[in-house]
PDB file of C-alpha atoms in Angstrom:
ATOM      1  CA  MET A   1      43.478 -97.129  55.964  1.00  0.00           C
ATOM      2  CA  GLU A   2      44.214 -94.200  58.223  1.00  0.00           C
ATOM      3  CA  THR A   3      47.617 -93.937  59.778  1.00  0.00           C
ATOM      4  CA  ASN A   4      48.257 -92.464  63.178  1.00  0.00           C
ATOM      5  CA  ILE A   5      51.728 -91.281  62.349  1.00  0.00           C
ATOM      6  CA  ARG A   6      51.969 -87.554  62.953  1.00  0.00           C
ATOM      7  CA  LYS A   7      53.356 -85.508  60.186  1.00  0.00           C
ATOM      8  CA  LYS A   8      56.552 -83.585  60.710  1.00  0.00           C
ATOM      9  CA  ARG A   9      56.049 -80.028  61.851  1.00  0.00           C
ATOM     10  CA  LYS A  10      58.275 -77.029  61.312  1.00  0.00           C
ATOM     11  CA  ALA A  11      58.273 -73.410  62.399  1.00  0.00           C
ATOM     12  CA  PHE A  12      57.215 -70.827  59.849  1.00  0.00           C
ATOM     13  CA  VAL A  13      57.776 -67.104  60.293  1.00  0.00           C
ATOM     14  CA  MET A  14      55.297 -64.599  58.872  1.00  0.00           C
ATOM     15  CA  GLU A  15      58.210 -62.577  57.642  1.00  0.00           C
ATOM     16  CA  GLN A  16      56.302 -59.434  56.728  1.00  0.00           C
ATOM     17  CA  ASP A  17      55.357 -58.834  60.367  1.00  0.00           C
ATOM     18  CA  CYS A  18      58.671 -59.878  61.935  1.00  0.00           C
ATOM     19  CA  VAL A  19      60.360 -57.170  64.028  1.00  0.00           C
ATOM     20  CA  ALA A  20      63.696 -59.010  64.073  1.00  0.00           C
ATOM     21  CA  CYS A  21      64.026 -58.797  67.860  1.00  0.00           C
ATOM     22  CA  GLY A  22      65.754 -62.158  68.053  1.00  0.00           C
ATOM     23  CA  CYS A  23      63.737 -63.637  70.951  1.00  0.00           C
ATOM     24  CA  CYS A  24      63.177 -66.793  68.911  1.00  0.00           C
ATOM     25  CA  MET A  25      66.895 -67.144  68.281  1.00  0.00           C
ATOM     26  CA  LYS A  26      67.583 -67.090  72.019  1.00  0.00           C
ATOM     27  CA  VAL A  27      65.251 -69.962  72.845  1.00  0.00           C
ATOM     28  CA  CYS A  28      65.885 -72.261  69.893  1.00  0.00           C
ATOM     29  CA  PRO A  29      67.641 -75.341  71.299  1.00  0.00           C
ATOM     30  CA  LEU A  30      69.087 -76.213  67.903  1.00  0.00           C
ATOM     31  CA  GLY A  31      70.108 -72.788  66.700  1.00  0.00           C
ATOM     32  CA  ALA A  32      67.833 -73.349  63.729  1.00  0.00           C
ATOM     33  CA  ILE A  33      66.370 -69.853  63.647  1.00  0.00           C
ATOM     34  CA  LYS A  34      68.437 -66.760  62.922  1.00  0.00           C
ATOM     35  CA  VAL A  35      67.750 -63.113  62.351  1.00  0.00           C
ATOM     36  CA  HIS A  36      68.629 -62.445  58.751  1.00  0.00           C
ATOM     37  CA  LYS A  37      70.369 -59.116  58.132  1.00  0.00           C
ATOM     38  CA  GLY A  38      68.425 -57.386  60.885  1.00  0.00           C
ATOM     39  CA  ILE A  39      65.218 -57.592  58.886  1.00  0.00           C
ATOM     40  CA  MET A  40      63.457 -60.831  59.739  1.00  0.00           C
ATOM     41  CA  ALA A  41      63.909 -64.198  61.374  1.00  0.00           C
ATOM     42  CA  LYS A  42      64.498 -67.169  59.114  1.00  0.00           C
ATOM     43  CA  VAL A  43      64.232 -70.839  59.915  1.00  0.00           C
ATOM     44  CA  ASN A  44      66.734 -73.366  58.749  1.00  0.00           C
ATOM     45  CA  MET A  45      64.325 -76.057  57.669  1.00  0.00           C
ATOM     46  CA  GLU A  46      66.937 -78.798  57.784  1.00  0.00           C
ATOM     47  CA  GLN A  47      67.626 -78.119  61.455  1.00  0.00           C
ATOM     48  CA  CYS A  48      64.142 -77.265  62.739  1.00  0.00           C
ATOM     49  CA  VAL A  49      62.477 -80.073  64.671  1.00  0.00           C
ATOM     50  CA  GLY A  50      59.226 -78.212  65.266  1.00  0.00           C
ATOM     51  CA  CYS A  51      59.497 -78.046  69.054  1.00  0.00           C
ATOM     52  CA  GLY A  52      57.508 -74.822  69.152  1.00  0.00           C
ATOM     53  CA  LYS A  53      59.633 -72.914  71.660  1.00  0.00           C
ATOM     54  CA  CYS A  54      60.025 -69.968  69.293  1.00  0.00           C
ATOM     55  CA  VAL A  55      56.264 -69.964  68.675  1.00  0.00           C
ATOM     56  CA  LYS A  56      55.620 -69.456  72.379  1.00  0.00           C
ATOM     57  CA  GLU A  57      58.372 -66.889  72.784  1.00  0.00           C
ATOM     58  CA  CYS A  58      57.728 -64.609  69.795  1.00  0.00           C
ATOM     59  CA  PRO A  59      56.393 -61.320  71.238  1.00  0.00           C
ATOM     60  CA  ALA A  60      54.508 -60.566  68.032  1.00  0.00           C
ATOM     61  CA  SER A  61      53.157 -64.141  67.794  1.00  0.00           C
ATOM     62  CA  ILE A  62      54.073 -64.397  64.149  1.00  0.00           C
ATOM     63  CA  ILE A  63      55.670 -67.850  64.160  1.00  0.00           C
ATOM     64  CA  GLU A  64      53.522 -70.901  63.706  1.00  0.00           C
ATOM     65  CA  LEU A  65      54.036 -74.606  63.380  1.00  0.00           C
ATOM     66  CA  LYS A  66      52.891 -76.137  60.146  1.00  0.00           C
ATOM     67  CA  GLU A  67      52.864 -79.688  59.037  1.00  0.00           C
ATOM     68  CA  VAL A  68      55.145 -80.288  56.117  1.00  0.00           C
TER      69      VAL A  68
ATOM     70  CA  MET B   1      72.275 -73.320  76.883  1.00  0.00           C
ATOM     71  CA  LYS B   2      75.586 -71.609  77.619  1.00  0.00           C
ATOM     72  CA  LYS B   3      75.310 -68.194  79.240  1.00  0.00           C
ATOM     73  CA  HIS B   4      77.376 -65.374  77.867  1.00  0.00           C
ATOM     74  CA  TRP B   5      78.501 -62.184  79.533  1.00  0.00           C
ATOM     75  CA  TYR B   6      75.902 -60.257  77.571  1.00  0.00           C
ATOM     76  CA  ASP B   7      73.086 -62.341  79.034  1.00  0.00           C
ATOM     77  CA  TYR B   8      73.475 -60.413  82.260  1.00  0.00           C
ATOM     78  CA  LEU B   9      73.031 -56.947  80.800  1.00  0.00           C
ATOM     79  CA  TRP B  10      69.456 -56.779  82.163  1.00  0.00           C
ATOM     80  CA  ILE B  11      71.051 -55.465  85.344  1.00  0.00           C
ATOM     81  CA  LEU B  12      71.683 -52.166  83.563  1.00  0.00           C
ATOM     82  CA  THR B  13      67.976 -51.265  83.512  1.00  0.00           C
ATOM     83  CA  PRO B  14      67.455 -51.238  87.305  1.00  0.00           C
ATOM     84  CA  ILE B  15      70.908 -49.680  87.778  1.00  0.00           C
ATOM     85  CA  TYR B  16      70.154 -46.875  85.336  1.00  0.00           C
ATOM     86  CA  LEU B  17      66.718 -46.136  86.785  1.00  0.00           C
ATOM     87  CA  SER B  18      67.983 -46.122  90.359  1.00  0.00           C
ATOM     88  CA  LEU B  19      71.027 -43.962  89.578  1.00  0.00           C
ATOM     89  CA  GLY B  20      68.649 -41.373  88.191  1.00  0.00           C
ATOM     90  CA  CYS B  21      66.837 -41.311  91.512  1.00  0.00           C
ATOM     91  CA  PHE B  22      70.049 -40.264  93.276  1.00  0.00           C
ATOM     92  CA  ASN B  23      71.511 -37.900  90.743  1.00  0.00           C
ATOM     93  CA  ILE B  24      69.699 -36.951  87.604  1.00  0.00           C
ATOM     94  CA  LEU B  25      72.927 -36.277  85.737  1.00  0.00           C
ATOM     95  CA  PHE B  26      73.424 -40.050  85.417  1.00  0.00           C
ATOM     96  CA  ALA B  27      70.559 -39.892  82.918  1.00  0.00           C
ATOM     97  CA  TRP B  28      73.132 -38.810  80.337  1.00  0.00           C
ATOM     98  CA  LEU B  29      74.468 -42.391  80.381  1.00  0.00           C
ATOM     99  CA  GLY B  30      71.227 -43.381  78.684  1.00  0.00           C
ATOM    100  CA  LEU B  31      72.611 -42.029  75.429  1.00  0.00           C
ATOM    101  CA  ILE B  32      74.626 -45.256  75.258  1.00  0.00           C
ATOM    102  CA  PHE B  33      71.337 -47.168  74.820  1.00  0.00           C
ATOM    103  CA  PHE B  34      70.526 -44.863  71.916  1.00  0.00           C
ATOM    104  CA  PHE B  35      73.805 -44.762  70.092  1.00  0.00           C
ATOM    105  CA  VAL B  36      75.030 -48.353  70.424  1.00  0.00           C
ATOM    106  CA  PRO B  37      72.055 -49.899  68.546  1.00  0.00           C
ATOM    107  CA  LEU B  38      72.273 -47.208  65.892  1.00  0.00           C
ATOM    108  CA  ILE B  39      76.007 -47.695  65.421  1.00  0.00           C
ATOM    109  CA  ILE B  40      75.637 -51.492  65.240  1.00  0.00           C
ATOM    110  CA  SER B  41      72.891 -51.228  62.624  1.00  0.00           C
ATOM    111  CA  ILE B  42      74.723 -48.603  60.559  1.00  0.00           C
ATOM    112  CA  VAL B  43      78.147 -50.248  60.681  1.00  0.00           C
ATOM    113  CA  LYS B  44      77.240 -53.930  60.670  1.00  0.00           C
ATOM    114  CA  GLY B  45      73.754 -53.815  59.196  1.00  0.00           C
ATOM    115  CA  THR B  46      72.321 -56.102  61.848  1.00  0.00           C
ATOM    116  CA  LYS B  47      70.017 -55.834  64.825  1.00  0.00           C
ATOM    117  CA  GLY B  48      72.761 -57.253  67.021  1.00  0.00           C
ATOM    118  CA  TYR B  49      71.761 -54.904  69.812  1.00  0.00           C
ATOM    119  CA  CYS B  50      68.182 -56.203  70.007  1.00  0.00           C
ATOM    120  CA  ASN B  51      69.280 -59.763  69.420  1.00  0.00           C
ATOM    121  CA  ARG B  52      71.997 -59.886  72.032  1.00  0.00           C
ATOM    122  CA  TYR B  53      72.709 -56.891  74.172  1.00  0.00           C
ATOM    123  CA  CYS B  54      69.444 -55.040  74.815  1.00  0.00           C
ATOM    124  CA  ASP B  55      69.233 -54.735  78.583  1.00  0.00           C
ATOM    125  CA  ARG B  56      65.594 -53.724  78.605  1.00  0.00           C
ATOM    126  CA  GLY B  57      64.466 -56.704  76.525  1.00  0.00           C
ATOM    127  CA  GLN B  58      66.359 -59.033  78.846  1.00  0.00           C
ATOM    128  CA  PHE B  59      64.858 -57.290  81.864  1.00  0.00           C
ATOM    129  CA  PHE B  60      61.328 -57.803  80.563  1.00  0.00           C
ATOM    130  CA  ALA B  61      62.113 -61.387  79.583  1.00  0.00           C
ATOM    131  CA  LEU B  62      63.316 -62.020  83.123  1.00  0.00           C
ATOM    132  CA  LEU B  63      60.370 -60.367  84.896  1.00  0.00           C
ATOM    133  CA  GLY B  64      57.725 -61.682  82.535  1.00  0.00           C
ATOM    134  CA  GLY B  65      59.334 -65.037  81.902  1.00  0.00           C
ATOM    135  CA  ARG B  66      61.106 -66.388  84.936  1.00  0.00           C
ATOM    136  CA  PHE B  67      59.200 -64.333  87.502  1.00  0.00           C
ATOM    137  CA  GLY B  68      55.927 -65.001  85.718  1.00  0.00           C
ATOM    138  CA  LEU B  69      54.689 -61.414  85.742  1.00  0.00           C
ATOM    139  CA  SER B  70      53.220 -61.713  82.265  1.00  0.00           C
ATOM    140  CA  ARG B  71      49.850 -63.060  81.105  1.00  0.00           C
ATOM    141  CA  LYS B  72      51.650 -64.389  78.000  1.00  0.00           C
ATOM    142  CA  LYS B  73      48.795 -63.486  75.680  1.00  0.00           C
ATOM    143  CA  ASP B  74      49.158 -62.439  72.069  1.00  0.00           C
ATOM    144  CA  VAL B  75      49.565 -58.738  71.406  1.00  0.00           C
ATOM    145  CA  PRO B  76      46.580 -57.237  69.580  1.00  0.00           C
ATOM    146  CA  ARG B  77      46.851 -57.217  65.822  1.00  0.00           C
ATOM    147  CA  TRP B  78      46.988 -53.422  65.547  1.00  0.00           C
ATOM    148  CA  MET B  79      49.977 -53.265  67.838  1.00  0.00           C
ATOM    149  CA  LYS B  80      52.172 -55.200  65.441  1.00  0.00           C
ATOM    150  CA  SER B  81      50.908 -53.398  62.360  1.00  0.00           C
ATOM    151  CA  LYS B  82      53.331 -51.263  60.364  1.00  0.00           C
ATOM    152  CA  GLY B  83      51.071 -48.245  60.846  1.00  0.00           C
ATOM    153  CA  PHE B  84      51.251 -48.391  64.617  1.00  0.00           C
ATOM    154  CA  ARG B  85      54.964 -49.177  64.730  1.00  0.00           C
ATOM    155  CA  TYR B  86      55.954 -46.364  62.394  1.00  0.00           C
ATOM    156  CA  GLY B  87      53.382 -44.039  63.957  1.00  0.00           C
ATOM    157  CA  PHE B  88      54.789 -44.691  67.395  1.00  0.00           C
ATOM    158  CA  LEU B  89      58.309 -44.082  66.087  1.00  0.00           C
ATOM    159  CA  ILE B  90      57.252 -40.717  64.679  1.00  0.00           C
ATOM    160  CA  PHE B  91      55.392 -39.817  67.875  1.00  0.00           C
ATOM    161  CA  PHE B  92      58.458 -40.744  69.894  1.00  0.00           C
ATOM    162  CA  PHE B  93      60.622 -38.602  67.621  1.00  0.00           C
ATOM    163  CA  ILE B  94      58.329 -35.590  68.010  1.00  0.00           C
ATOM    164  CA  MET B  95      58.345 -35.954  71.790  1.00  0.00           C
ATOM    165  CA  PHE B  96      62.118 -36.357  71.733  1.00  0.00           C
ATOM    166  CA  PHE B  97      62.606 -33.187  69.710  1.00  0.00           C
ATOM    167  CA  GLN B  98      60.222 -31.341  71.981  1.00  0.00           C
ATOM    168  CA  MET B  99      62.437 -32.407  74.871  1.00  0.00           C
ATOM    169  CA  LEU B 100      65.501 -31.172  72.969  1.00  0.00           C
ATOM    170  CA  TRP B 101      63.714 -27.876  72.313  1.00  0.00           C
ATOM    171  CA  THR B 102      63.016 -27.398  76.024  1.00  0.00           C
ATOM    172  CA  THR B 103      66.668 -28.160  76.701  1.00  0.00           C
ATOM    173  CA  TRP B 104      67.690 -25.574  74.135  1.00  0.00           C
ATOM    174  CA  LEU B 105      65.429 -22.957  75.740  1.00  0.00           C
ATOM    175  CA  VAL B 106      67.090 -23.555  79.092  1.00  0.00           C
ATOM    176  CA  PHE B 107      70.531 -23.486  77.472  1.00  0.00           C
ATOM    177  CA  SER B 108      69.827 -20.170  75.846  1.00  0.00           C
ATOM    178  CA  GLY B 109      68.461 -18.749  79.071  1.00  0.00           C
ATOM    179  CA  ALA B 110      64.958 -18.172  77.722  1.00  0.00           C
ATOM    180  CA  GLU B 111      63.476 -20.537  80.286  1.00  0.00           C
ATOM    181  CA  SER B 112      64.525 -21.652  83.714  1.00  0.00           C
ATOM    182  CA  LEU B 113      65.268 -25.218  84.754  1.00  0.00           C
ATOM    183  CA  ARG B 114      62.282 -27.379  85.645  1.00  0.00           C
ATOM    184  CA  GLN B 115      63.275 -30.044  88.133  1.00  0.00           C
ATOM    185  CA  ALA B 116      60.646 -32.550  87.119  1.00  0.00           C
ATOM    186  CA  VAL B 117      60.507 -35.830  85.210  1.00  0.00           C
ATOM    187  CA  THR B 118      57.644 -36.119  82.757  1.00  0.00           C
ATOM    188  CA  LEU B 119      56.047 -39.556  82.787  1.00  0.00           C
ATOM    189  CA  LEU B 120      54.025 -40.761  79.800  1.00  0.00           C
ATOM    190  CA  TRP B 121      54.339 -37.278  78.251  1.00  0.00           C
ATOM    191  CA  THR B 122      51.759 -35.949  80.700  1.00  0.00           C
ATOM    192  CA  PHE B 123      52.502 -36.383  84.382  1.00  0.00           C
ATOM    193  CA  LYS B 124      55.144 -34.112  85.879  1.00  0.00           C
ATOM    194  CA  LEU B 125      56.797 -35.959  88.713  1.00  0.00           C
ATOM    195  CA  PRO B 126      58.701 -33.752  91.192  1.00  0.00           C
ATOM    196  CA  TRP B 127      62.319 -34.884  91.071  1.00  0.00           C
ATOM    197  CA  GLN B 128      64.221 -32.029  92.742  1.00  0.00           C
ATOM    198  CA  TRP B 129      65.972 -34.317  95.256  1.00  0.00           C
ATOM    199  CA  ALA B 130      68.130 -35.745  92.493  1.00  0.00           C
ATOM    200  CA  TYR B 131      69.663 -32.409  91.608  1.00  0.00           C
ATOM    201  CA  SER B 132      71.776 -30.074  93.657  1.00  0.00           C
ATOM    202  CA  GLY B 133      74.153 -28.844  91.026  1.00  0.00           C
ATOM    203  CA  THR B 134      75.586 -25.389  90.840  1.00  0.00           C
ATOM    204  CA  LEU B 135      78.760 -26.147  88.920  1.00  0.00           C
ATOM    205  CA  ILE B 136      77.085 -27.232  85.728  1.00  0.00           C
ATOM    206  CA  HIS B 137      74.920 -25.334  83.297  1.00  0.00           C
ATOM    207  CA  PRO B 138      71.156 -25.714  83.960  1.00  0.00           C
ATOM    208  CA  GLY B 139      70.737 -26.789  80.325  1.00  0.00           C
ATOM    209  CA  VAL B 140      72.826 -29.894  81.001  1.00  0.00           C
ATOM    210  CA  ALA B 141      70.522 -30.769  83.883  1.00  0.00           C
ATOM    211  CA  GLN B 142      67.404 -30.008  81.828  1.00  0.00           C
ATOM    212  CA  PHE B 143      68.483 -32.540  79.202  1.00  0.00           C
ATOM    213  CA  ALA B 144      69.082 -35.085  81.976  1.00  0.00           C
ATOM    214  CA  PHE B 145      65.576 -34.578  83.396  1.00  0.00           C
ATOM    215  CA  GLY B 146      64.087 -34.808  79.918  1.00  0.00           C
ATOM    216  CA  PHE B 147      66.050 -37.858  78.876  1.00  0.00           C
ATOM    217  CA  TYR B 148      65.319 -39.657  82.132  1.00  0.00           C
ATOM    218  CA  GLY B 149      61.650 -39.000  81.415  1.00  0.00           C
ATOM    219  CA  VAL B 150      61.990 -40.660  78.011  1.00  0.00           C
ATOM    220  CA  MET B 151      63.683 -43.711  79.528  1.00  0.00           C
ATOM    221  CA  LEU B 152      61.237 -43.970  82.432  1.00  0.00           C
ATOM    222  CA  THR B 153      58.229 -43.567  80.160  1.00  0.00           C
ATOM    223  CA  SER B 154      59.371 -46.278  77.787  1.00  0.00           C
ATOM    224  CA  THR B 155      60.184 -48.635  80.662  1.00  0.00           C
ATOM    225  CA  VAL B 156      56.740 -48.083  82.202  1.00  0.00           C
ATOM    226  CA  LEU B 157      55.019 -48.641  78.845  1.00  0.00           C
ATOM    227  CA  GLY B 158      57.110 -51.764  78.351  1.00  0.00           C
ATOM    228  CA  LEU B 159      56.178 -53.040  81.816  1.00  0.00           C
ATOM    229  CA  ILE B 160      52.479 -52.501  81.129  1.00  0.00           C
ATOM    230  CA  THR B 161      52.572 -54.408  77.856  1.00  0.00           C
ATOM    231  CA  MET B 162      54.781 -57.038  79.505  1.00  0.00           C
ATOM    232  CA  ILE B 163      52.056 -57.708  82.073  1.00  0.00           C
ATOM    233  CA  LEU B 164      49.190 -57.599  79.567  1.00  0.00           C
ATOM    234  CA  PHE B 165      50.780 -59.516  76.732  1.00  0.00           C
ATOM    235  CA  LYS B 166      54.049 -61.383  76.232  1.00  0.00           C
ATOM    236  CA  PRO B 167      57.180 -60.544  78.259  1.00  0.00           C
ATOM    237  CA  ARG B 168      58.979 -58.769  75.431  1.00  0.00           C
ATOM    238  CA  SER B 169      55.925 -57.130  73.850  1.00  0.00           C
ATOM    239  CA  TRP B 170      57.815 -53.841  74.056  1.00  0.00           C
ATOM    240  CA  CYS B 171      60.131 -55.169  71.311  1.00  0.00           C
ATOM    241  CA  VAL B 172      57.195 -55.174  68.903  1.00  0.00           C
ATOM    242  CA  TYR B 173      56.787 -51.403  68.978  1.00  0.00           C
ATOM    243  CA  CYS B 174      60.122 -50.272  70.441  1.00  0.00           C
ATOM    244  CA  PRO B 175      61.084 -47.138  68.483  1.00  0.00           C
ATOM    245  CA  MET B 176      64.766 -48.068  68.542  1.00  0.00           C
ATOM    246  CA  GLY B 177      63.942 -51.523  67.194  1.00  0.00           C
ATOM    247  CA  THR B 178      61.783 -50.082  64.430  1.00  0.00           C
ATOM    248  CA  MET B 179      64.459 -47.552  63.552  1.00  0.00           C
ATOM    249  CA  THR B 180      67.327 -50.075  63.480  1.00  0.00           C
ATOM    250  CA  GLN B 181      65.193 -52.433  61.392  1.00  0.00           C
ATOM    251  CA  LEU B 182      64.575 -49.604  58.918  1.00  0.00           C
ATOM    252  CA  ILE B 183      68.301 -48.880  58.791  1.00  0.00           C
ATOM    253  CA  CYS B 184      69.026 -52.576  58.160  1.00  0.00           C
ATOM    254  CA  LYS B 185      66.399 -52.674  55.409  1.00  0.00           C
ATOM    255  CA  ALA B 186      67.905 -49.604  53.762  1.00  0.00           C
ATOM    256  CA  LYS B 187      71.410 -50.981  54.085  1.00  0.00           C
ATOM    257  CA  ASN B 188      70.808 -54.570  53.060  1.00  0.00           C
ATOM    258  CA  GLY B 189      67.878 -54.186  50.746  1.00  0.00           C
ATOM    259  CA  LYS B 190      65.293 -56.864  50.252  1.00  0.00           C
ATOM    260  CA  SER B 191      67.693 -59.302  48.782  1.00  0.00           C
ATOM    261  CA  ASP B 192      68.175 -63.033  48.460  1.00  0.00           C
ATOM    262  CA  PRO B 193      65.637 -65.735  47.753  1.00  0.00           C
ATOM    263  CA  ASP B 194      63.235 -66.636  50.488  1.00  0.00           C
ATOM    264  CA  THR B 195      64.444 -69.875  52.004  1.00  0.00           C
ATOM    265  CA  GLN B 196      61.113 -70.768  53.588  1.00  0.00           C
ATOM    266  CA  LYS B 197      59.056 -70.332  50.457  1.00  0.00           C
ATOM    267  CA  ASN B 198      61.563 -72.381  48.533  1.00  0.00           C
ATOM    268  CA  TYR B 199      61.269 -75.109  51.114  1.00  0.00           C
ATOM    269  CA  SER B 200      57.458 -75.152  50.931  1.00  0.00           C
ATOM    270  CA  ARG B 201      57.662 -75.337  47.177  1.00  0.00           C
ATOM    271  CA  LYS B 202      60.164 -78.138  47.385  1.00  0.00           C
ATOM    272  CA  VAL B 203      57.883 -80.101  49.709  1.00  0.00           C
ATOM    273  CA  GLU B 204      54.814 -79.495  47.607  1.00  0.00           C
ATOM    274  CA  SER B 205      56.392 -80.673  44.388  1.00  0.00           C
TER     275      SER B 205
END
């Protein structure tokens, strides 16, 4: 039987293309995304609720929501 | 979210650009926007400038975001490629050194002062109203004209990509951002295990 329960979604950064500008960090309501050592943004998976604000904000469009 | 004092730094962009319309010597202040990010990345090894204090990024975010002057489309793939970002950094460097060379020529007396601001490395905008100096060396003024051109050019480019793509599209290929990121990479190395990959693995298993 098919269930209609949506899977949890989380933000994933394509780290190779990240410019570490920190736009995502500014919009994250939970402070779950941080720029790591000025190189790339990293998501704290425990805190991320998959709201997608960072996905919209990222100027390089390199964050996506994935079901986990 | 709580606003901090540094969330209002966007005001510096219009202030800087308008000061340069009254007196070109104010363009020298622009060196702050060059040295602060470099110092932060060298000393602290972070992109704290981009992340918090960058006035231009905030300015674009405000115009493109709150004022809705951006189409909010994805930047083209080539624009975020390493080749374009590093290429643009090198191009910017060459243009910057060419500007320094012109300044040097005026300093040494080989050339006379040109009271113009070069926009997009091509268009010479007459700017003589912003300069009346006699007390200072013409070389000092030449650097100001040149540097103001660099700042104006990058703001105009940033505004164009802000309108076409996302508000802070400039951040993707900003030469200062690319340079500070390179400094951070050199300083911090590609260390520590990738938290995201670990998480995916954990979920999969």
